[in-house]
Amino acid sequence: MKKIFDIVTLFALVLVLVACGNGSDSEESNEGEPAEISVAASPAPHAEILERAADILAEEDITVNVEIVNDYTTPNRLLADEEVDANFFQHTPYLDGETESHGYDLTSIGNVHIEPMAVYSNDYDSLEDIPDGSTILVSNNPAEEGRFLSFFVNAGLVEIEEGIEIQDATFDDITENPHNFEFDNNTAPELLVSMYENNEAPAVIINANFAIDGGLSPVEDSIAVEEGDSPYANLIAVRTGDEERPELQRLIEVLQSEEMVQFIEEEYDGTIIPAE
């Protein structure tokens, strides 16, 4: 009888040890389980920066799939519709405008870089040289009207209503325009490079990502370029509620790391500036 009891006890002990071993293996497997995220991004420099970050994260078993989108309307829709996990193409004023106008429930998890916007001209060397009555081509992005105006306000060529912060200004806030400049905002931003190349206006204001993608340098090819303290830092947006997802947190940590700061500074030579 004792022999039978000893056998049963030994068998039970083996089962307990096996169960404990399996639980440990399962826990280790969950901890080391690969993760995968998709990010919608503009071609340059966003996708290029993401590809570099993806190489770093691949060493941690986190796969980053970069989906290139060459416009400003699709990425937030893709994110809101859960077709991607994040996007990388916009700054805070644009994100705020999109969430308000479309009802998107999206949130920034951090800034990555600043793309200095610039004014380009085939015929003139400075803003002061642009003739009276000239048309200035700008994008149809209403969130950046104050940004376009800032070049002319800072140069003393245009005045806006007192008390309005420049990032909140619109063309309707112009109070003094002695040179009668006309700001034409009927063009999609991705078309502005070709319009500049075709010399369709005395001056064209172009976002750095489209300029770089079109072979233009905001520093070398423009007649005026934004300062490095621009409030328009480009960010990583996610759906509200996903801010603490570990793989998304690792993504922004890598994008803000010293390694990525060095990559941006060396790769873009001042045309793209790491966010502080």
Tab-separated table of C-alpha atoms in Angstrom:
chain	number	residue	atom	x	y	z
A	1	MET	CA	0.000	0.000	0.000
A	2	LYS	CA	2.859	2.341	0.883
A	3	LYS	CA	4.513	1.504	-2.435
A	4	ILE	CA	1.382	2.496	-4.334
A	5	PHE	CA	1.138	5.746	-2.324
A	6	ASP	CA	4.796	6.557	-3.107
A	7	ILE	CA	4.205	5.998	-6.839
A	8	VAL	CA	1.115	8.242	-6.841
A	9	THR	CA	2.989	10.938	-4.921
A	10	LEU	CA	5.945	10.773	-7.326
A	11	PHE	CA	3.591	10.977	-10.324
A	12	ALA	CA	1.854	14.041	-8.855
A	13	LEU	CA	5.205	15.703	-8.215
A	14	VAL	CA	6.250	15.100	-11.830
A	15	LEU	CA	3.005	16.689	-13.058
A	16	VAL	CA	3.598	19.752	-10.873
A	17	LEU	CA	7.162	20.139	-12.142
A	18	VAL	CA	6.073	19.767	-15.757
A	19	ALA	CA	3.302	22.336	-15.260
A	20	CYS	CA	5.715	24.763	-13.668
A	21	GLY	CA	8.195	24.269	-16.484
A	22	ASN	CA	5.558	24.881	-19.145
A	23	GLY	CA	4.365	28.025	-17.384
A	24	SER	CA	7.893	29.395	-17.284
A	25	ASP	CA	8.416	28.679	-20.982
A	26	SER	CA	5.101	30.341	-21.829
A	27	GLU	CA	5.957	33.440	-19.827
A	28	GLU	CA	9.382	33.706	-21.458
A	29	SER	CA	7.766	33.262	-24.857
A	30	ASN	CA	5.267	36.062	-24.216
A	31	GLU	CA	8.002	38.380	-23.012
A	32	GLY	CA	10.106	37.767	-26.103
A	33	GLU	CA	7.248	37.620	-28.589
A	34	PRO	CA	7.944	39.667	-31.749
A	35	ALA	CA	5.797	42.766	-32.333
A	36	GLU	CA	4.766	44.424	-35.570
A	37	ILE	CA	3.505	47.950	-36.230
A	38	SER	CA	2.602	49.868	-39.375
A	39	VAL	CA	3.221	53.594	-39.811
A	40	ALA	CA	1.877	55.810	-42.602
A	41	ALA	CA	4.446	58.433	-43.549
A	42	SER	CA	5.404	61.043	-46.113
A	43	PRO	CA	8.234	59.881	-48.422
A	44	ALA	CA	10.978	62.268	-47.320
A	45	PRO	CA	12.267	62.709	-44.752
A	46	HIS	CA	9.669	60.850	-42.662
A	47	ALA	CA	9.889	57.448	-44.335
A	48	GLU	CA	13.682	57.681	-44.502
A	49	ILE	CA	13.909	58.444	-40.779
A	50	LEU	CA	11.472	55.627	-40.005
A	51	GLU	CA	13.505	53.137	-42.058
A	52	ARG	CA	16.563	53.956	-39.970
A	53	ALA	CA	14.547	53.525	-36.775
A	54	ALA	CA	13.149	50.255	-38.140
A	55	ASP	CA	16.680	48.870	-38.476
A	56	ILE	CA	17.323	49.608	-34.807
A	57	LEU	CA	13.993	48.150	-33.645
A	58	ALA	CA	14.451	45.009	-35.748
A	59	GLU	CA	17.232	44.041	-33.347
A	60	GLU	CA	14.564	44.038	-30.609
A	61	ASP	CA	12.146	41.866	-32.652
A	62	ILE	CA	9.913	44.863	-33.408
A	63	THR	CA	9.018	45.082	-37.096
A	64	VAL	CA	8.111	48.525	-38.430
A	65	ASN	CA	6.222	48.508	-41.727
A	66	VAL	CA	6.427	51.918	-43.395
A	67	GLU	CA	3.504	52.769	-45.666
A	68	ILE	CA	4.361	55.766	-47.845
A	69	VAL	CA	1.549	58.249	-48.458
A	70	ASN	CA	2.283	61.349	-50.515
A	71	ASP	CA	-0.552	63.610	-49.382
A	72	TYR	CA	-1.797	65.264	-46.199
A	73	THR	CA	-5.333	63.913	-46.020
A	74	THR	CA	-4.925	60.141	-46.179
A	75	PRO	CA	-2.623	59.346	-43.203
A	76	ASN	CA	-5.033	60.478	-40.466
A	77	ARG	CA	-7.931	58.655	-42.114
A	78	LEU	CA	-5.859	55.464	-42.284
A	79	LEU	CA	-4.996	55.817	-38.606
A	80	ALA	CA	-8.558	56.573	-37.519
A	81	ASP	CA	-9.838	53.593	-39.550
A	82	GLU	CA	-7.279	51.306	-37.823
A	83	GLU	CA	-5.524	50.521	-41.104
A	84	VAL	CA	-2.207	51.614	-39.578
A	85	ASP	CA	-0.957	51.895	-35.992
A	86	ALA	CA	0.579	55.364	-36.260
A	87	ASN	CA	1.458	58.079	-38.710
A	88	PHE	CA	4.358	60.465	-39.177
A	89	PHE	CA	3.847	63.495	-41.399
A	90	GLN	CA	2.214	66.342	-39.462
A	91	HIS	CA	2.711	68.942	-36.753
A	92	THR	CA	0.464	69.850	-33.811
A	93	PRO	CA	-1.522	72.687	-35.460
A	94	TYR	CA	-2.420	70.413	-38.368
A	95	LEU	CA	-3.329	67.490	-36.082
A	96	ASP	CA	-5.533	69.783	-33.999
A	97	GLY	CA	-7.291	71.030	-37.114
A	98	GLU	CA	-7.846	67.508	-38.428
A	99	THR	CA	-9.260	66.197	-35.159
A	100	GLU	CA	-11.606	69.155	-34.951
A	101	SER	CA	-12.835	69.067	-38.553
A	102	HIS	CA	-13.089	65.268	-38.949
A	103	GLY	CA	-13.758	64.159	-35.384
A	104	TYR	CA	-10.652	61.951	-35.310
A	105	ASP	CA	-9.660	60.705	-31.862
A	106	LEU	CA	-5.900	60.901	-32.365
A	107	THR	CA	-3.044	61.855	-30.054
A	108	SER	CA	0.620	62.789	-30.381
A	109	ILE	CA	3.113	60.635	-28.504
A	110	GLY	CA	6.086	62.890	-29.220
A	111	ASN	CA	7.901	65.250	-31.570
A	112	VAL	CA	10.700	64.062	-33.848
A	113	HIS	CA	11.981	66.843	-36.110
A	114	ILE	CA	11.357	70.281	-37.574
A	115	GLU	CA	11.202	70.812	-41.324
A	116	PRO	CA	12.087	74.434	-42.020
A	117	MET	CA	9.610	75.768	-44.581
A	118	ALA	CA	11.141	78.021	-47.230
A	119	VAL	CA	10.302	80.543	-49.943
A	120	TYR	CA	11.599	79.794	-53.439
A	121	SER	CA	11.891	82.075	-56.460
A	122	ASN	CA	13.456	81.725	-59.886
A	123	ASP	CA	13.656	85.460	-60.476
A	124	TYR	CA	14.297	87.202	-57.147
A	125	ASP	CA	16.970	86.911	-54.470
A	126	SER	CA	15.019	88.127	-51.433
A	127	LEU	CA	11.504	88.777	-50.205
A	128	GLU	CA	12.133	92.507	-50.526
A	129	ASP	CA	12.846	92.070	-54.249
A	130	ILE	CA	9.432	90.558	-55.027
A	131	PRO	CA	7.438	93.146	-57.029
A	132	ASP	CA	4.308	94.800	-55.713
A	133	GLY	CA	1.129	92.971	-56.636
A	134	SER	CA	2.864	89.602	-56.930
A	135	THR	CA	1.074	86.336	-56.277
A	136	ILE	CA	2.681	84.073	-53.678
A	137	LEU	CA	1.800	80.410	-54.164
A	138	VAL	CA	1.212	78.475	-50.928
A	139	SER	CA	-0.427	75.165	-50.097
A	140	ASN	CA	-4.122	74.704	-49.366
A	141	ASN	CA	-3.351	73.730	-45.756
A	142	PRO	CA	-5.395	76.164	-43.580
A	143	ALA	CA	-3.412	75.198	-40.470
A	144	GLU	CA	-0.310	76.840	-41.932
A	145	GLU	CA	-1.605	80.219	-43.078
A	146	GLY	CA	0.124	81.941	-40.169
A	147	ARG	CA	3.273	80.034	-41.002
A	148	PHE	CA	3.200	81.359	-44.583
A	149	LEU	CA	2.566	84.878	-43.343
A	150	SER	CA	5.420	84.733	-40.841
A	151	PHE	CA	8.019	85.215	-43.594
A	152	PHE	CA	6.440	88.496	-44.651
A	153	VAL	CA	5.559	89.645	-41.133
A	154	ASN	CA	9.138	89.061	-39.946
A	155	ALA	CA	10.459	90.945	-42.985
A	156	GLY	CA	8.176	93.907	-42.223
A	157	LEU	CA	6.292	93.527	-45.510
A	158	VAL	CA	2.913	92.551	-44.016
A	159	GLU	CA	1.214	93.274	-40.697
A	160	ILE	CA	-1.427	91.211	-38.911
A	161	GLU	CA	-3.980	92.128	-36.287
A	162	GLU	CA	-2.406	93.012	-32.965
A	163	GLY	CA	-2.655	90.362	-30.262
A	164	ILE	CA	-2.882	87.374	-32.616
A	165	GLU	CA	-0.085	84.823	-32.327
A	166	ILE	CA	1.501	84.197	-35.708
A	167	GLN	CA	0.823	80.430	-35.584
A	168	ASP	CA	-2.878	81.183	-35.113
A	169	ALA	CA	-3.078	83.834	-37.827
A	170	THR	CA	-4.993	83.487	-41.073
A	171	PHE	CA	-4.995	85.568	-44.246
A	172	ASP	CA	-8.103	87.312	-42.903
A	173	ASP	CA	-5.967	88.711	-40.083
A	174	ILE	CA	-3.838	90.811	-42.455
A	175	THR	CA	-4.267	94.483	-41.556
A	176	GLU	CA	-1.472	96.044	-43.631
A	177	ASN	CA	-0.325	94.773	-47.034
A	178	PRO	CA	1.316	97.811	-48.669
A	179	HIS	CA	2.864	95.723	-51.465
A	180	ASN	CA	-0.482	94.173	-52.366
A	181	PHE	CA	0.807	90.615	-52.241
A	182	GLU	CA	-1.798	87.996	-53.062
A	183	PHE	CA	-1.531	84.655	-51.275
A	184	ASP	CA	-2.924	81.921	-53.521
A	185	ASN	CA	-3.788	78.895	-51.372
A	186	ASN	CA	-5.586	76.754	-53.939
A	187	THR	CA	-2.806	74.236	-54.561
A	188	ALA	CA	-2.138	70.851	-52.962
A	189	PRO	CA	1.304	70.933	-51.288
A	190	GLU	CA	2.699	68.056	-53.346
A	191	LEU	CA	2.246	70.115	-56.547
A	192	LEU	CA	4.160	73.200	-55.456
A	193	VAL	CA	7.618	71.957	-56.463
A	194	SER	CA	6.582	71.459	-60.081
A	195	MET	CA	4.844	74.869	-60.082
A	196	TYR	CA	8.069	76.469	-58.849
A	197	GLU	CA	10.093	74.631	-61.491
A	198	ASN	CA	7.648	75.847	-64.149
A	199	ASN	CA	8.033	79.413	-62.809
A	200	GLU	CA	4.263	79.787	-62.371
A	201	ALA	CA	4.587	82.538	-59.763
A	202	PRO	CA	7.194	85.070	-58.556
A	203	ALA	CA	7.502	83.139	-55.278
A	204	VAL	CA	6.400	79.756	-53.926
A	205	ILE	CA	6.383	78.611	-50.298
A	206	ILE	CA	7.099	74.879	-50.042
A	207	ASN	CA	7.151	72.444	-47.114
A	208	ALA	CA	10.593	70.922	-46.627
A	209	ASN	CA	9.492	67.319	-47.113
A	210	PHE	CA	8.103	68.029	-50.589
A	211	ALA	CA	11.061	70.271	-51.426
A	212	ILE	CA	13.594	67.611	-50.455
A	213	ASP	CA	11.646	64.921	-52.283
A	214	GLY	CA	11.752	67.175	-55.355
A	215	GLY	CA	15.498	67.709	-55.140
A	216	LEU	CA	15.423	71.159	-53.534
A	217	SER	CA	17.404	72.239	-50.497
A	218	PRO	CA	15.562	74.638	-48.154
A	219	VAL	CA	18.948	76.020	-47.100
A	220	GLU	CA	20.705	76.352	-50.456
A	221	ASP	CA	17.897	76.912	-52.977
A	222	SER	CA	15.506	79.250	-51.149
A	223	ILE	CA	15.380	83.022	-50.748
A	224	ALA	CA	14.065	82.768	-47.164
A	225	VAL	CA	13.986	79.859	-44.723
A	226	GLU	CA	12.393	79.350	-41.302
A	227	GLU	CA	14.476	79.655	-38.173
A	228	GLY	CA	15.203	76.570	-36.099
A	229	ASP	CA	12.840	77.619	-33.293
A	230	SER	CA	9.734	76.973	-35.404
A	231	PRO	CA	6.783	75.655	-33.356
A	232	TYR	CA	5.857	73.246	-36.162
A	233	ALA	CA	7.644	70.076	-35.039
A	234	ASN	CA	6.609	66.890	-36.845
A	235	LEU	CA	5.209	64.212	-34.567
A	236	ILE	CA	4.151	60.597	-34.241
A	237	ALA	CA	0.348	60.334	-33.961
A	238	VAL	CA	-1.561	57.301	-32.675
A	239	ARG	CA	-5.158	56.533	-31.803
A	240	THR	CA	-6.102	57.859	-28.386
A	241	GLY	CA	-5.785	54.943	-25.978
A	242	ASP	CA	-2.755	53.462	-27.738
A	243	GLU	CA	-0.268	55.890	-26.224
A	244	GLU	CA	1.169	53.297	-23.838
A	245	ARG	CA	1.464	50.395	-26.284
A	246	PRO	CA	5.019	49.145	-25.627
A	247	GLU	CA	6.042	48.898	-29.282
A	248	LEU	CA	4.799	52.429	-30.007
A	249	GLN	CA	6.592	53.746	-26.943
A	250	ARG	CA	9.800	52.078	-28.147
A	251	LEU	CA	9.313	53.652	-31.570
A	252	ILE	CA	9.177	57.197	-30.200
A	253	GLU	CA	12.034	56.488	-27.782
A	254	VAL	CA	14.227	55.410	-30.684
A	255	LEU	CA	13.149	58.344	-32.861
A	256	GLN	CA	14.094	60.758	-30.064
A	257	SER	CA	17.349	58.983	-29.182
A	258	GLU	CA	20.816	60.487	-29.534
A	259	GLU	CA	21.546	57.987	-32.294
A	260	MET	CA	18.636	59.297	-34.361
A	261	VAL	CA	19.508	62.927	-33.605
A	262	GLN	CA	22.981	62.264	-35.003
A	263	PHE	CA	21.503	60.481	-38.038
A	264	ILE	CA	19.191	63.423	-38.842
A	265	GLU	CA	21.956	65.988	-38.417
A	266	GLU	CA	24.409	64.072	-40.613
A	267	GLU	CA	21.913	62.895	-43.240
A	268	TYR	CA	20.146	66.217	-43.849
A	269	ASP	CA	22.884	68.731	-43.072
A	270	GLY	CA	20.607	71.320	-41.469
A	271	THR	CA	17.674	71.015	-43.878
A	272	ILE	CA	15.929	68.901	-41.213
A	273	ILE	CA	16.393	69.771	-37.543
A	274	PRO	CA	15.874	67.328	-34.615
A	275	ALA	CA	13.096	68.491	-32.280
A	276	GLU	CA	14.102	69.516	-28.788
